[in-house]
XYZ file of C-alpha atoms in Angstrom:
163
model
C -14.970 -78.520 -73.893
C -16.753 -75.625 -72.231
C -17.577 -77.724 -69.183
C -13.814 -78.408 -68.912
C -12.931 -74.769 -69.527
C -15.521 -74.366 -66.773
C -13.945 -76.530 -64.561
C -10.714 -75.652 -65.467
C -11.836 -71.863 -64.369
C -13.370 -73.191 -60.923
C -10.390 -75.069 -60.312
C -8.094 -72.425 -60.556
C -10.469 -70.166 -58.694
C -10.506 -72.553 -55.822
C -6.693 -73.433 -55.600
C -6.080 -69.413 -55.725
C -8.954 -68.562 -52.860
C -7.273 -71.398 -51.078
C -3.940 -70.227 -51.203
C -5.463 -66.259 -50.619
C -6.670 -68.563 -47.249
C -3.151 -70.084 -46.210
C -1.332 -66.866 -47.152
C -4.007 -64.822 -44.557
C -4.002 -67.717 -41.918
C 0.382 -67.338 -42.229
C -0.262 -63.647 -41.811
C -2.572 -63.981 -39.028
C -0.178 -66.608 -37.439
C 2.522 -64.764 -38.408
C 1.072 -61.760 -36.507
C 0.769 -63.186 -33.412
C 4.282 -64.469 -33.592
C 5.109 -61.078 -33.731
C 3.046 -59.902 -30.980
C 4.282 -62.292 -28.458
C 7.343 -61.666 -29.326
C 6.739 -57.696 -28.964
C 5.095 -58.554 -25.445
C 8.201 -60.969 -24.658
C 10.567 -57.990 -25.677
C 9.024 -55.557 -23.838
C 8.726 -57.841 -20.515
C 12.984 -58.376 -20.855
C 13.143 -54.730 -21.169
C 10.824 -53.727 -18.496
C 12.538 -56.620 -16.177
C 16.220 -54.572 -17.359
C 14.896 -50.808 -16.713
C 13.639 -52.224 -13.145
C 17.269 -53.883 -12.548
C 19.023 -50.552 -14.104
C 17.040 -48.222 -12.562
C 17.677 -50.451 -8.647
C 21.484 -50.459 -9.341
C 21.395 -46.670 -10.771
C 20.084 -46.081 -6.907
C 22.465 -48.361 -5.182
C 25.334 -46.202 -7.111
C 23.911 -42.755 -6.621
C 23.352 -44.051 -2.628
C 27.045 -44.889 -2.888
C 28.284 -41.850 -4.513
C 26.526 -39.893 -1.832
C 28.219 -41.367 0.958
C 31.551 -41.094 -0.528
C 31.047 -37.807 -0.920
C 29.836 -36.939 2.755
C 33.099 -39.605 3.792
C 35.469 -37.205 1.090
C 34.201 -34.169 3.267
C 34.655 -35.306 6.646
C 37.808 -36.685 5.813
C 38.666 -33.028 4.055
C 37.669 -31.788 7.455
C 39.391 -33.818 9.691
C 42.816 -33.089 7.252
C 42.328 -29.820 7.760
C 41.872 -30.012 11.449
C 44.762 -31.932 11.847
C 46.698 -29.254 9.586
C 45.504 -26.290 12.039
C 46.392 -28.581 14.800
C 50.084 -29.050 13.552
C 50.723 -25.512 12.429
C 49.389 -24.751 16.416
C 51.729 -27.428 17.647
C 54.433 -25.986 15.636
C 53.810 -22.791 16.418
C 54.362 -23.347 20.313
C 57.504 -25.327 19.554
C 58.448 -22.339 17.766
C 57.572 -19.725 20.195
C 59.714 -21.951 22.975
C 62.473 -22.186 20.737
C 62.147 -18.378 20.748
C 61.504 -18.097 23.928
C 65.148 -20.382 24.937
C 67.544 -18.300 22.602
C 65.515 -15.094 23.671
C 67.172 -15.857 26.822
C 70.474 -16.899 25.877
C 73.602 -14.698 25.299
C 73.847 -13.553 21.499
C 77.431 -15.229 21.136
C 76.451 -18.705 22.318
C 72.831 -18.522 19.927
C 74.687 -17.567 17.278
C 77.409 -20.213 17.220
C 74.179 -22.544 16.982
C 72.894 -20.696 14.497
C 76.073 -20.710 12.257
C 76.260 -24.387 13.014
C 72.325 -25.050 11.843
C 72.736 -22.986 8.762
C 76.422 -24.999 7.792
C 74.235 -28.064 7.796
C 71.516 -26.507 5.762
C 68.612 -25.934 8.215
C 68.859 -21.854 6.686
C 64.748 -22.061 7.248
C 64.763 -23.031 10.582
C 67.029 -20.416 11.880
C 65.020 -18.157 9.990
C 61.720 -18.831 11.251
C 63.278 -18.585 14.826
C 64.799 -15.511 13.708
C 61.326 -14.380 13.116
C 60.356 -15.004 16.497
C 62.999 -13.487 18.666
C 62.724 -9.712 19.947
C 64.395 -7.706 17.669
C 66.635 -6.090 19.645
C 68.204 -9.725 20.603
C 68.505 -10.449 16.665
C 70.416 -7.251 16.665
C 73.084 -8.099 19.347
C 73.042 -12.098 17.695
C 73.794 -10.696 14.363
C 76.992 -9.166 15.280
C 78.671 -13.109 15.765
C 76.840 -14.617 13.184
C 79.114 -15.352 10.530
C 79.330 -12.547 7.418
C 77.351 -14.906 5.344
C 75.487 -16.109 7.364
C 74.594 -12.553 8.535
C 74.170 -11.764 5.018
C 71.683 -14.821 4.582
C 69.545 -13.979 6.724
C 69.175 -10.066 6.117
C 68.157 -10.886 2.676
C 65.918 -12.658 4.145
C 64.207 -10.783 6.399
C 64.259 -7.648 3.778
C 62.334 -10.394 1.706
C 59.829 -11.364 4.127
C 59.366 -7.819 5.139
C 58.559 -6.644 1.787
C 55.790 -9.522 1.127
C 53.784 -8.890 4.823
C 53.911 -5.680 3.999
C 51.919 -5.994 0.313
């Protein structure tokens, strides 16, 4: 009986030392799973940085020239602007210049025609133009409103340049 108690012992011994040996060869196998898995892991996410970091610098390439294209367009807007304002500025000063030269009566029937169809700011900015001594003498056959119009506005005007 104590040789099969023996035995008995050994055999246990052995079945658990052998199981202690496929428990550490799963862990060891089990490890390496794990490490080529890490490596695989960190290969995608090197392979995505590299791919991110490319089309971060294709969009910050593109961001900077829409910005210098945004500018140059900003300038050329504002060329064109100055260019327009000069433009209507001459036109202007012509139009000034053509009822400078005409008798009061006749530029102020025109006038009180413009301002009946609603064009009060464009009389007034070619009010603004004329020698002052010709708005004086055109005044006097504007019509009373009309008249009245445009001293307002001029008192207006006056008063803000003058700020």
């Amino acid at each position: 009986m104590k040789v099969f108690k023996i035995t008995l012992f050994l055999f246990f011994i052995f079945t658990y030392l052998d199981a202690q040996e496929v428990s550490s060869a799963s862990l060891i196998k089990q490890k390496i799973e794990i490490k080529e898995l890490k490596k695989d892991l960190n290969t995608f996410y090197n392979k995505k940085e590299k791919e991110y970091q490319i089309r971060k610098k294709e969009l910050e390439t593109l961001l900077t020239k829409i910005e210098k294209e945004k500018k140059e367009i900003k300038l050329l807007k504002d060329q064109n602007i100055e260019l327009l304002q000069n433009i209507k500025g001459e036109v202007d000063n012509k139009t000034a210049n053509i009822y400078n030269k005409m008798k009061p009566k006749i530029a102020a029937g025109i006038f009180n025609q413009m301002m009946s169809e609603g064009k009060i700011e464009d009389v007034f900015d070619i009010i603004l133009r004329l020698k002052e001594n010709n708005v004086t003498s055109l005044m006097k056959f504007l019509s009373p409103e009309n008249a009245a119009m445009l001293t307002i506005m001029l008192k207006e005007y006056r008063a803000e340049n003058q700020d």
